PDB file of C-alpha atoms and ligand atoms in Angstrom:
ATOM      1  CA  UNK A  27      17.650  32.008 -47.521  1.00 84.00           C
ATOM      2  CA  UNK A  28      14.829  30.847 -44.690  1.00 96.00           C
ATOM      3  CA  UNK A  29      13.389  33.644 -42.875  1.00 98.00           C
ATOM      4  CA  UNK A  30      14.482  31.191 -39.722  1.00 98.00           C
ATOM      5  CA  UNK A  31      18.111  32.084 -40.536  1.00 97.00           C
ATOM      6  CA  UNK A  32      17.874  35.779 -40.470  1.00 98.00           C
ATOM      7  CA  UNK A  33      16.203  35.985 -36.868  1.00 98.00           C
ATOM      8  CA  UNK A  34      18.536  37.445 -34.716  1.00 98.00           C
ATOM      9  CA  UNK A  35      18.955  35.376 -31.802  1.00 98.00           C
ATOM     10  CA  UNK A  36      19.367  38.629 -28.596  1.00 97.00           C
ATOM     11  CA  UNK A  37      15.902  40.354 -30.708  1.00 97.00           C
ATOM     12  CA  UNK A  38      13.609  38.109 -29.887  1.00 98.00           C
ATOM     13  CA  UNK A  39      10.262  39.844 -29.304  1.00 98.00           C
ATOM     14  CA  UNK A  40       9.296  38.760 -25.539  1.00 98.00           C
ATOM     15  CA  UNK A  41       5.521  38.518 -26.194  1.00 99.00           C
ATOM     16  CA  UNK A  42       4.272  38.234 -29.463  1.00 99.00           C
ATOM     17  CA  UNK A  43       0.088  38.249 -30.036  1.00 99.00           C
ATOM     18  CA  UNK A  44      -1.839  36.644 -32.743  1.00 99.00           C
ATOM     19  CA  UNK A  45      -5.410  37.638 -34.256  1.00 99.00           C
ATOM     20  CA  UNK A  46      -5.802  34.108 -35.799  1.00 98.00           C
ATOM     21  CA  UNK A  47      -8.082  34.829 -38.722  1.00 99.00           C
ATOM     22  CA  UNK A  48      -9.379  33.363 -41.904  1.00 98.00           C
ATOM     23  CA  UNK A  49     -10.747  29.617 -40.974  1.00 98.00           C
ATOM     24  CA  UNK A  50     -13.735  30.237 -42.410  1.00 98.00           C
ATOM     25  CA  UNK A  51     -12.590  31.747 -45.849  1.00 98.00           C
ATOM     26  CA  UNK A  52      -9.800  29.286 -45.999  1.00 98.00           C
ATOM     27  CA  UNK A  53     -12.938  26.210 -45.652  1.00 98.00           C
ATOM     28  CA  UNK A  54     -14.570  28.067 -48.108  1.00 98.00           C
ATOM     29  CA  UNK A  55     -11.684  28.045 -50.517  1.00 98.00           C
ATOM     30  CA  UNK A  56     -11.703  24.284 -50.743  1.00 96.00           C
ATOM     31  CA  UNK A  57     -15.840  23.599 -50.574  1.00 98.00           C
ATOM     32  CA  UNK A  58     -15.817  22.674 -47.260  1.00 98.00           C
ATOM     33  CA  UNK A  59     -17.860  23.752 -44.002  1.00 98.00           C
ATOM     34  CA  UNK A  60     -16.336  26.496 -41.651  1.00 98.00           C
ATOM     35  CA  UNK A  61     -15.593  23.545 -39.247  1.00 98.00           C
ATOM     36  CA  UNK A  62     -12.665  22.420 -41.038  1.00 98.00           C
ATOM     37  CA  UNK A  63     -11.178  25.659 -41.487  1.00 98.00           C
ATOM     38  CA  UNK A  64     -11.068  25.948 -37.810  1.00 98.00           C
ATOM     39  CA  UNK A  65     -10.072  22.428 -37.492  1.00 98.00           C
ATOM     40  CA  UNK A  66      -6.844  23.014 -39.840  1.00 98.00           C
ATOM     41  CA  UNK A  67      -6.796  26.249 -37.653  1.00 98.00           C
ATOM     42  CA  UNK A  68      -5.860  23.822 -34.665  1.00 98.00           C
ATOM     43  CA  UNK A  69      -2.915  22.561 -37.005  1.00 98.00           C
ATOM     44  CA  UNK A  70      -1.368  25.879 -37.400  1.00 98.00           C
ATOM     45  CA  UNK A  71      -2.015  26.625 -33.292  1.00 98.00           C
ATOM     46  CA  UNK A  72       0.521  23.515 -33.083  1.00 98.00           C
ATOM     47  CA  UNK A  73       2.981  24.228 -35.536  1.00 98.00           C
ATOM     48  CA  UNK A  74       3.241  28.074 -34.207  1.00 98.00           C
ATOM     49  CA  UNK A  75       3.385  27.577 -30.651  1.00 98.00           C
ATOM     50  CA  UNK A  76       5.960  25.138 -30.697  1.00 97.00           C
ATOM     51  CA  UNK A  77       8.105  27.568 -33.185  1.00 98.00           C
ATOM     52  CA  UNK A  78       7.574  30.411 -30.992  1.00 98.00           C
ATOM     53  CA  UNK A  79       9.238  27.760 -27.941  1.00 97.00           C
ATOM     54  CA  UNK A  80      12.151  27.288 -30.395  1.00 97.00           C
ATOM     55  CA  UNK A  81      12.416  30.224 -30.784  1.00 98.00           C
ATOM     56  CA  UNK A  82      12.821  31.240 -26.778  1.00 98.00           C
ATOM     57  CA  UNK A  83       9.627  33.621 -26.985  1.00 98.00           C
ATOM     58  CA  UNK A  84       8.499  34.245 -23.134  1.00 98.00           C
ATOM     59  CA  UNK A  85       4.899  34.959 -23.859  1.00 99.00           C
ATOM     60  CA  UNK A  86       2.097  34.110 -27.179  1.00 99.00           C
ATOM     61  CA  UNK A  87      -1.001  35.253 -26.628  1.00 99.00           C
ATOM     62  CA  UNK A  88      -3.824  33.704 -29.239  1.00 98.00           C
ATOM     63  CA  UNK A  89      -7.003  35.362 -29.683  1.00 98.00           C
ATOM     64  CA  UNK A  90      -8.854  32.353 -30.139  1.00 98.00           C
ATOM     65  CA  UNK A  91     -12.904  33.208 -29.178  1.00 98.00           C
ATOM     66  CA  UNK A  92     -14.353  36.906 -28.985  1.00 98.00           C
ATOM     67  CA  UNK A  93     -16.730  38.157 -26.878  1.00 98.00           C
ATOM     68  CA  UNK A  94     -18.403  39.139 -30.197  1.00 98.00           C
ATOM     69  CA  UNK A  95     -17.653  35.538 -31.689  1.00 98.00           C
ATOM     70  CA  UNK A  96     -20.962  34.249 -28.754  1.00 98.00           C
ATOM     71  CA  UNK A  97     -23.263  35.710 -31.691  1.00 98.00           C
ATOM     72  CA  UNK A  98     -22.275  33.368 -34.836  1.00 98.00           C
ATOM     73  CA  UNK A  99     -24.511  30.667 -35.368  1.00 98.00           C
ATOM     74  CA  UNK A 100     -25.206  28.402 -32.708  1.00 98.00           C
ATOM     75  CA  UNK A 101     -24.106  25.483 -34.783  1.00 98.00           C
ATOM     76  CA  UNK A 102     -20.518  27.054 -34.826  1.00 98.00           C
ATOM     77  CA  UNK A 103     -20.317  28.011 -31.364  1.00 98.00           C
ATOM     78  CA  UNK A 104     -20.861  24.822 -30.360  1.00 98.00           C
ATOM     79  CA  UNK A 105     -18.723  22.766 -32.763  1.00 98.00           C
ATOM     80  CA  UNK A 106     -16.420  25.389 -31.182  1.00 98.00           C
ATOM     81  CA  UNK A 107     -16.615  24.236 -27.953  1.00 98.00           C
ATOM     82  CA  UNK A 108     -16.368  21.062 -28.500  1.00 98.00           C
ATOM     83  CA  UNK A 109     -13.451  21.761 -30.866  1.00 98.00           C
ATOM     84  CA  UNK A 110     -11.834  23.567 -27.726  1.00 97.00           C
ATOM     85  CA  UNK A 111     -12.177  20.763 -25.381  1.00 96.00           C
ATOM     86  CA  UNK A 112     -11.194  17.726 -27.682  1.00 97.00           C
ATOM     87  CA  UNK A 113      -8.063  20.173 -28.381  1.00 97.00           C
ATOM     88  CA  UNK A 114      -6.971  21.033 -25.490  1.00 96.00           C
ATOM     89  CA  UNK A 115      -7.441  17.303 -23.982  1.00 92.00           C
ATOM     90  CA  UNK A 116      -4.976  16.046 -27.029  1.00 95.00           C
ATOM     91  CA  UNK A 117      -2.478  19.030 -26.975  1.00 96.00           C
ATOM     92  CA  UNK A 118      -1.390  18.226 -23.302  1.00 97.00           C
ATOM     93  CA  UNK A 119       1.311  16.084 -23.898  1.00 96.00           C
ATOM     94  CA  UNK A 120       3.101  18.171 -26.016  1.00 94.00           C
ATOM     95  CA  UNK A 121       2.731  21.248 -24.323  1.00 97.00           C
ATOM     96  CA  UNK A 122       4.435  19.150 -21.212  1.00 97.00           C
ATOM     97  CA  UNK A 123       6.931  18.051 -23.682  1.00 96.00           C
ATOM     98  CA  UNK A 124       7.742  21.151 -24.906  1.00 96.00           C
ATOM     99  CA  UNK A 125       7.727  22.804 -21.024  1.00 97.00           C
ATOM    100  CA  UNK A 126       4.924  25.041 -22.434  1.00 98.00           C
ATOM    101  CA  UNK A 127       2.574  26.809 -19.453  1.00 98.00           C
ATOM    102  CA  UNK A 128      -0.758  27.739 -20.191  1.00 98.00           C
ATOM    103  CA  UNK A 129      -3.348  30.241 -19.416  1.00 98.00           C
ATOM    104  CA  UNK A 130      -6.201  32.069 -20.182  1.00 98.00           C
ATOM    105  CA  UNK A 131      -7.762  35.708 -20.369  1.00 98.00           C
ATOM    106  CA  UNK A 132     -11.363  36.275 -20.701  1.00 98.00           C
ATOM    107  CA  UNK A 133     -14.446  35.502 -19.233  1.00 98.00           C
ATOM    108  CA  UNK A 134     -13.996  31.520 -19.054  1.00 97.00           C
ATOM    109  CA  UNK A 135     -17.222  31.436 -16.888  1.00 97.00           C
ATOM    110  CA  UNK A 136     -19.520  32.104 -20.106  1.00 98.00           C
ATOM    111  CA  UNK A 137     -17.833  28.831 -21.524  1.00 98.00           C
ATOM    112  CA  UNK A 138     -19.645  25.339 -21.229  1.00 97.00           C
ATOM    113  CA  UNK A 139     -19.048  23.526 -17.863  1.00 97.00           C
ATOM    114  CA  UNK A 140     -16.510  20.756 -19.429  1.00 96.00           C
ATOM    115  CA  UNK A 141     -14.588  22.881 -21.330  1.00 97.00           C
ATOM    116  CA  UNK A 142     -13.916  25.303 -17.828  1.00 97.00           C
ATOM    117  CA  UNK A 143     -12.920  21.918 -16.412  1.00 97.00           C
ATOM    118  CA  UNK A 144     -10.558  20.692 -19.210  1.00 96.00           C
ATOM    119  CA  UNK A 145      -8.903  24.194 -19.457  1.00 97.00           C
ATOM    120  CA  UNK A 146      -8.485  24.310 -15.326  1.00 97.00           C
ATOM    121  CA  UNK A 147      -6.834  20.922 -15.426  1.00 97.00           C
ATOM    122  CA  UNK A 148      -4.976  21.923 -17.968  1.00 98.00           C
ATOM    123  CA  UNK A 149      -3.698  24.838 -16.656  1.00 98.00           C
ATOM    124  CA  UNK A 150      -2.879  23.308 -13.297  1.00 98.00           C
ATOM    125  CA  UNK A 151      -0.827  20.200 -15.187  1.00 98.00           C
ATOM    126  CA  UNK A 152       0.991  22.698 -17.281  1.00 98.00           C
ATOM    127  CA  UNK A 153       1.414  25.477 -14.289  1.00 98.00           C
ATOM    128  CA  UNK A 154       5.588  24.057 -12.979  1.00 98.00           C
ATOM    129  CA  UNK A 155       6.691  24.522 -16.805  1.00 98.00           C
ATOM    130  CA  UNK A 156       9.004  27.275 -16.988  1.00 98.00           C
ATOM    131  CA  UNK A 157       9.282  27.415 -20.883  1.00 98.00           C
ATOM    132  CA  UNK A 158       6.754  29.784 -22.802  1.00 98.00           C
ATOM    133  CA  UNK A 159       3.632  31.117 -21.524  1.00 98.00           C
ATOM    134  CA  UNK A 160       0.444  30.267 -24.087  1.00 98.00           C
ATOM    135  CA  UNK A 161      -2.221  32.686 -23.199  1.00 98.00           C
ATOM    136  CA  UNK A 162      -5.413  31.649 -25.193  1.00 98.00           C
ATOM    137  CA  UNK A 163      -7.695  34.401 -24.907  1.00 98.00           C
ATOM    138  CA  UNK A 164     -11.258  32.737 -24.906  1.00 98.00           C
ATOM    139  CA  UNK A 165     -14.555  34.850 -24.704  1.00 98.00           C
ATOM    140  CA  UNK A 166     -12.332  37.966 -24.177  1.00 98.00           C
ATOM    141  CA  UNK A 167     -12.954  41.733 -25.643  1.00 98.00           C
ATOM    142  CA  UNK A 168     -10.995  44.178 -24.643  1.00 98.00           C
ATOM    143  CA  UNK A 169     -13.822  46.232 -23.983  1.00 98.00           C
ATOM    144  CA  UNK A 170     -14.902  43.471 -21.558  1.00 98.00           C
ATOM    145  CA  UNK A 171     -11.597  43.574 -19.977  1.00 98.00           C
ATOM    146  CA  UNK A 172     -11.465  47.492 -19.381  1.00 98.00           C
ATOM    147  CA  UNK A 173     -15.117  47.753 -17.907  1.00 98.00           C
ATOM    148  CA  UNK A 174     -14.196  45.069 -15.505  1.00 98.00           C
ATOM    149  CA  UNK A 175     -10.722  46.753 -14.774  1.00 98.00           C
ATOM    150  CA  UNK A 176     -12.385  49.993 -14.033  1.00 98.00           C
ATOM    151  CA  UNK A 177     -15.369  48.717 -11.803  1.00 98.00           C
ATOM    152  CA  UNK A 178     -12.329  46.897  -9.684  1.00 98.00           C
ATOM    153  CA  UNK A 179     -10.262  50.113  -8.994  1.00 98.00           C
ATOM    154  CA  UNK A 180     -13.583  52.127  -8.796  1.00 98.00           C
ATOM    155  CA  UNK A 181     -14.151  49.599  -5.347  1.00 98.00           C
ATOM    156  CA  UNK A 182     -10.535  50.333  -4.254  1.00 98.00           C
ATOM    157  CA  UNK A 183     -11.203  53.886  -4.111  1.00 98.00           C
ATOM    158  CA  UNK A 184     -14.352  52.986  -2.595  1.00 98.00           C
ATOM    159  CA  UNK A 185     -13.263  50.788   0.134  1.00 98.00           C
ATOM    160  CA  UNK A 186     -10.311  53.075   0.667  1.00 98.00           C
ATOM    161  CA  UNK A 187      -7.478  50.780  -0.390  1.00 98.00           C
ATOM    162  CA  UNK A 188      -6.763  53.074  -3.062  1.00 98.00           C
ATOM    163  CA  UNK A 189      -6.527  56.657  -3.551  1.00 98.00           C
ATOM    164  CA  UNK A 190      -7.720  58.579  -6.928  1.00 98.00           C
ATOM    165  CA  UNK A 191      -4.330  60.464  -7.105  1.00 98.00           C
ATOM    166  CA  UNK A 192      -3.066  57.048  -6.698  1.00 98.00           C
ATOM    167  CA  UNK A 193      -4.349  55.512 -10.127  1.00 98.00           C
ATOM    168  CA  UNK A 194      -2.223  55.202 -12.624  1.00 98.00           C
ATOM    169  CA  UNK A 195      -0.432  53.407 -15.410  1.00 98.00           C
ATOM    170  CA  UNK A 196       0.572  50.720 -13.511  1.00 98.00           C
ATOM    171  CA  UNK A 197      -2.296  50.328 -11.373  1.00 98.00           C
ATOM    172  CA  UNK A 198      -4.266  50.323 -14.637  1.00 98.00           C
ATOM    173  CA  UNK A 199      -2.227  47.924 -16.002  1.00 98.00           C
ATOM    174  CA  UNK A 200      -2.278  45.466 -12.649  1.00 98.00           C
ATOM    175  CA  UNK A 201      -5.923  45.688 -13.494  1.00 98.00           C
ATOM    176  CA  UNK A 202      -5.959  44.353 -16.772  1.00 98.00           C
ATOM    177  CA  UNK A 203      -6.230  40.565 -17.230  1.00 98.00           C
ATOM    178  CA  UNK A 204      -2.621  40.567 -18.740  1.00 98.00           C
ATOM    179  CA  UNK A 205      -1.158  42.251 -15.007  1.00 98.00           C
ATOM    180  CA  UNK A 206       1.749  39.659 -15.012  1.00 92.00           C
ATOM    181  CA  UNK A 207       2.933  39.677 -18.189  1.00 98.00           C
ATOM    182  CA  UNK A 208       5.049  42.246 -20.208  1.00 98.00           C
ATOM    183  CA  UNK A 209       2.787  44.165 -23.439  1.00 98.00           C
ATOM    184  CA  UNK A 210       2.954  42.487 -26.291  1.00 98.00           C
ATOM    185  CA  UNK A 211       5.931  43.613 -28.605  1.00 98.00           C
ATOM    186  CA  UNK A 212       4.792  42.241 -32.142  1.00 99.00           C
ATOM    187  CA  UNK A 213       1.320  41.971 -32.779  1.00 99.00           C
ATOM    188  CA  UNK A 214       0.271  39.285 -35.965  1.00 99.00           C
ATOM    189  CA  UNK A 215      -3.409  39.638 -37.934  1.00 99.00           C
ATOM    190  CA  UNK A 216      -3.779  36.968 -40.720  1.00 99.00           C
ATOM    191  CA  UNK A 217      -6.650  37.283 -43.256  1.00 98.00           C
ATOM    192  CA  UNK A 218      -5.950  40.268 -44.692  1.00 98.00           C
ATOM    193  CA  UNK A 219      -8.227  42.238 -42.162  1.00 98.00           C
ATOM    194  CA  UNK A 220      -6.896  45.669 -41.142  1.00 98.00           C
ATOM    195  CA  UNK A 221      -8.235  45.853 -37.645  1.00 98.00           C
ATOM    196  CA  UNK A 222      -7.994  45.189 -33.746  1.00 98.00           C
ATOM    197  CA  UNK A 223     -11.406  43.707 -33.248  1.00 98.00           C
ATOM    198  CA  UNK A 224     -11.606  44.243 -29.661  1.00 98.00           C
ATOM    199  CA  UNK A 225      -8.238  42.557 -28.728  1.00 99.00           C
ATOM    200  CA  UNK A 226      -5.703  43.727 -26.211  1.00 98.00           C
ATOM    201  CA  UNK A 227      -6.748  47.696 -26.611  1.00 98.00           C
ATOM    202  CA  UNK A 228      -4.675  48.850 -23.384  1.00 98.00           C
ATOM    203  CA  UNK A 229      -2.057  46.539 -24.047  1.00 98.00           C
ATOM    204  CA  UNK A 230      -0.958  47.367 -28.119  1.00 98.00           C
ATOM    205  CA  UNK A 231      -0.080  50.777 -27.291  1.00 98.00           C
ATOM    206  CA  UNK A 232       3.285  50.386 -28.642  1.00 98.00           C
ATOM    207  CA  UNK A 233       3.263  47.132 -30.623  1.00 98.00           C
ATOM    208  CA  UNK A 234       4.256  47.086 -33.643  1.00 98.00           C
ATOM    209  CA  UNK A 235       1.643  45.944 -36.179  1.00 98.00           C
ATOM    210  CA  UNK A 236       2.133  43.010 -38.473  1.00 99.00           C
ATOM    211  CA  UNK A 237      -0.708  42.270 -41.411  1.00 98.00           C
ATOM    212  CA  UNK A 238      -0.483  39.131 -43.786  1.00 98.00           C
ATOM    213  CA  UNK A 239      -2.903  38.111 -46.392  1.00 98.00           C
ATOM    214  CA  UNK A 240      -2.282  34.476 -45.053  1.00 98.00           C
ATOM    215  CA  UNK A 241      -5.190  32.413 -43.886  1.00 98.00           C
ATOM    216  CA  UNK A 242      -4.444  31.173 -40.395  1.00 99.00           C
ATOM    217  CA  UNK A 243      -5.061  27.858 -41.403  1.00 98.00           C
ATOM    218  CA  UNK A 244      -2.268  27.951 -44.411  1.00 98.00           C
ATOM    219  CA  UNK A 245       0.212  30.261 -41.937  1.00 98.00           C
ATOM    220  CA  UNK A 246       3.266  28.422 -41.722  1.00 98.00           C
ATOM    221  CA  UNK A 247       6.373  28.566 -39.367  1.00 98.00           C
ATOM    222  CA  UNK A 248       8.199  30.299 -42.075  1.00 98.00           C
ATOM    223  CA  UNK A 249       5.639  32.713 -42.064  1.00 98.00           C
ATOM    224  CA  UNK A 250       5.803  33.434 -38.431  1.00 99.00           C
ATOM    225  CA  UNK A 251       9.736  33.713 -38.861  1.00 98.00           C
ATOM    226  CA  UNK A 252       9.292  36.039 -41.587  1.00 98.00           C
ATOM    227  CA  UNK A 253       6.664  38.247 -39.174  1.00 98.00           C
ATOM    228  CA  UNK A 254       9.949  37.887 -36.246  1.00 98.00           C
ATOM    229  CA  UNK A 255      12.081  39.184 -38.980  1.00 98.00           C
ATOM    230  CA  UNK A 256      10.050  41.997 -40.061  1.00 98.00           C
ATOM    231  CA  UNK A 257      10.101  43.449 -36.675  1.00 98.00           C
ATOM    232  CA  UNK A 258      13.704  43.214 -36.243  1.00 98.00           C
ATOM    233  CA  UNK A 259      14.240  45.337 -39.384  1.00 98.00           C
ATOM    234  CA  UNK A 260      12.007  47.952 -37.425  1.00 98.00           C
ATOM    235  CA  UNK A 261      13.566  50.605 -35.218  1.00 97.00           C
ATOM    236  CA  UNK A 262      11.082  51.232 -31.921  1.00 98.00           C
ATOM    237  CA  UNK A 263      11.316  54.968 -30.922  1.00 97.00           C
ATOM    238  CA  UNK A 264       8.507  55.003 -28.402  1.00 97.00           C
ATOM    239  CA  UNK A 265       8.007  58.881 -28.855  1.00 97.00           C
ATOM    240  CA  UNK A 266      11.952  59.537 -28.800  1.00 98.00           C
ATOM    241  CA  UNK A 267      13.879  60.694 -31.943  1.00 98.00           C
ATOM    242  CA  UNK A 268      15.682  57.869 -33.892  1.00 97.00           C
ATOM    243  CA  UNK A 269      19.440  59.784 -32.481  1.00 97.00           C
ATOM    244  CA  UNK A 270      18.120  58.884 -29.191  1.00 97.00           C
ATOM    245  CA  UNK A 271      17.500  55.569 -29.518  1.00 93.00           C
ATOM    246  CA  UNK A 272      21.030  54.343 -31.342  1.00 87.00           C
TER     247      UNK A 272
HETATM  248  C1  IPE B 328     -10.989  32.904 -36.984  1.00 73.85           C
HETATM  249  O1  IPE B 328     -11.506  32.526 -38.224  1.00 73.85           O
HETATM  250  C2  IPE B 328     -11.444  31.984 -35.873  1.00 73.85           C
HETATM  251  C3  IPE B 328     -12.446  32.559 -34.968  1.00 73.85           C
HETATM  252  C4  IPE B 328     -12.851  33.795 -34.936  1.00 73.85           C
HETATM  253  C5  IPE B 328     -13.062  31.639 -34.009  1.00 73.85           C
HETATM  254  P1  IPE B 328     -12.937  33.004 -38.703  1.00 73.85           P
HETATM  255  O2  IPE B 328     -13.940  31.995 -38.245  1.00 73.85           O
HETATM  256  O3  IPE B 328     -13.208  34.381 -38.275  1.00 73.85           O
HETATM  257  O4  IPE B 328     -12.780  32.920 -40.278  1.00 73.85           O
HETATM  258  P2  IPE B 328     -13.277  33.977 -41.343  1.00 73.85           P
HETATM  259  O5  IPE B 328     -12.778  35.325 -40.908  1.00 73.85           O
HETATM  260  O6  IPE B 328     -14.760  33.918 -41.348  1.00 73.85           O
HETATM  261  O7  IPE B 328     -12.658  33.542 -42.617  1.00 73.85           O
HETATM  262  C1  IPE B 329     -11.336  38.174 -34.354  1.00 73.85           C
HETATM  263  O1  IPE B 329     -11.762  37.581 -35.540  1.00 73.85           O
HETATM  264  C2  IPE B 329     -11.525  37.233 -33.221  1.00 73.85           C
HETATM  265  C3  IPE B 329     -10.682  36.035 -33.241  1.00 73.85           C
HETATM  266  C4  IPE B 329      -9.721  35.787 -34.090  1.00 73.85           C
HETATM  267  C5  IPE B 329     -10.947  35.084 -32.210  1.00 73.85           C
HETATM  268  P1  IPE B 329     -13.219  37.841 -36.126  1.00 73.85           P
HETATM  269  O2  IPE B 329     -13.290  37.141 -37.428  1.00 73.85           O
HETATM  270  O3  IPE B 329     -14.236  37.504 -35.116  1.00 73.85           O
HETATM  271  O4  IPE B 329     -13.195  39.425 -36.299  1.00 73.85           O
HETATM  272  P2  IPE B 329     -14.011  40.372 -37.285  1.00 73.85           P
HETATM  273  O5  IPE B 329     -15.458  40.066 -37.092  1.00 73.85           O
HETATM  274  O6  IPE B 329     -13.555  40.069 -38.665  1.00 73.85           O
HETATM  275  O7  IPE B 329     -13.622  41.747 -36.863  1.00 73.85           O
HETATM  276 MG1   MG B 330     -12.864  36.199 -39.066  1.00 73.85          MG
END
């Protein structure tokens, strides 16, 4: 039986995050140049975002560009770029076809002028959809995201808008570049790589952790479905004891 068929329709995760990893190993595999990994890793972007639509999933958050990723090889980061922009340009249509919204986290002013420009337009075509939210997190850290949130309440306090006794997990939260959106439930790492990498640190708290050996560019829908139906086999106690959750 599909993995689709065993997702049960009322536990649907609402915000599921993806460490999409592997382009360069899966290139590799075949004799080919990192580029086409991440091109095939465009592919898979597609296929998963529109399954995760289907599928009634509020909010998918992509890490798609580190701040960390700025110190590959030039030559990468800038077939990256480009990659970015002739991407997003062609994936516009169907994300107004499929009522998809998108956004971004990170520090987009580190990213070439035209690709700021493409995303903005983008983002302001796409902003009356009411279907999923696609967050692509592009030069982000969560490291990055922390300093910044701290250094904004820090000028609160300062300015007296805020008071120290005041701060907490909320505010912190509103901080964060995530503020509207709920934390992510499900969190997905492909590759085979057992780590975070500087991605939604505040946020993961309580996600529950999903690893595959899959290579992002050979990670299928059925793959995703079998990720949904991994975390609906898991019970989330949030500190309580299992007899208080059921
Ligand atoms: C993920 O694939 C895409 C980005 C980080 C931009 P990688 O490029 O990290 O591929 P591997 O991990 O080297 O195989
Ligand atoms: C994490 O992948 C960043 C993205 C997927 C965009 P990396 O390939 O950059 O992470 P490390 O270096 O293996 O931790
Ligand atoms: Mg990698």
């Amino acid at each position: 039986m599909s993995y689709k068929n065993q997702i049960q329709q009322d536990r649907i995760p609402r915000h599921v995050a993806i460490i999409m990893d592997g382009n360069g190993r899966w290139a590799k595999r075949q004799g080919l140049a990192r580029m086409f990994g991440h091109r095939q890793g465009v592919e898979t972007v597609h296929t998963i975002t529109e399954a995760a639509a289907e599928l009634g999933i509020e909010y998918l958050t992509l890490y798609a560009f580190s701040t960390e990723n700025w110190n590959r090889p030039k030559e990468e980061v800038d077939a990256l770029m480009s990659l970015l922009v002739d991407t997003i340009a062609k994936e516009t249509p169907t994300l107004m076809k499929n009522n998809i919204r998108l956004s971004t986290i990170g520090d987009l002013s580190r990213l070439p002028n035209n690709a700021q420009q493409k995303f903005r337009a983008c983002m302001q075509e796409t902003s009356a959809n009411t279907g999923l939210n696609l967050v692509l997190a592009l030069s982000y850290s969560a490291r990055w995201e922390i300093i910044r949130a701290a250094q904004e309440i820090a000028s609160a306090i300062q300015k007296g808008d805020l008071l120290v006794e005041d701060v907490n997990e909320e505010v912190v939260s509103a901080h964060m570049t995530t503020a509207h959106m709920p934390d992510p439930d499900l969190l997905i790492r492909t590759s085979g790589e057992l780590r975070i990498s500087n991605f939604l640190l505040w946020q993961l708290a309580y996600s529950e952790l999903y690893f595959t050996d899959c290579l992002w560019p050979e990670f299928t829908a059925e793959e995703f479905y079998r990720a949904i139906v991994d975390y609906q086999r898991r019970e989330r106690r949030f500190g309580k004891t299992s007899e208080q959750i059921r």
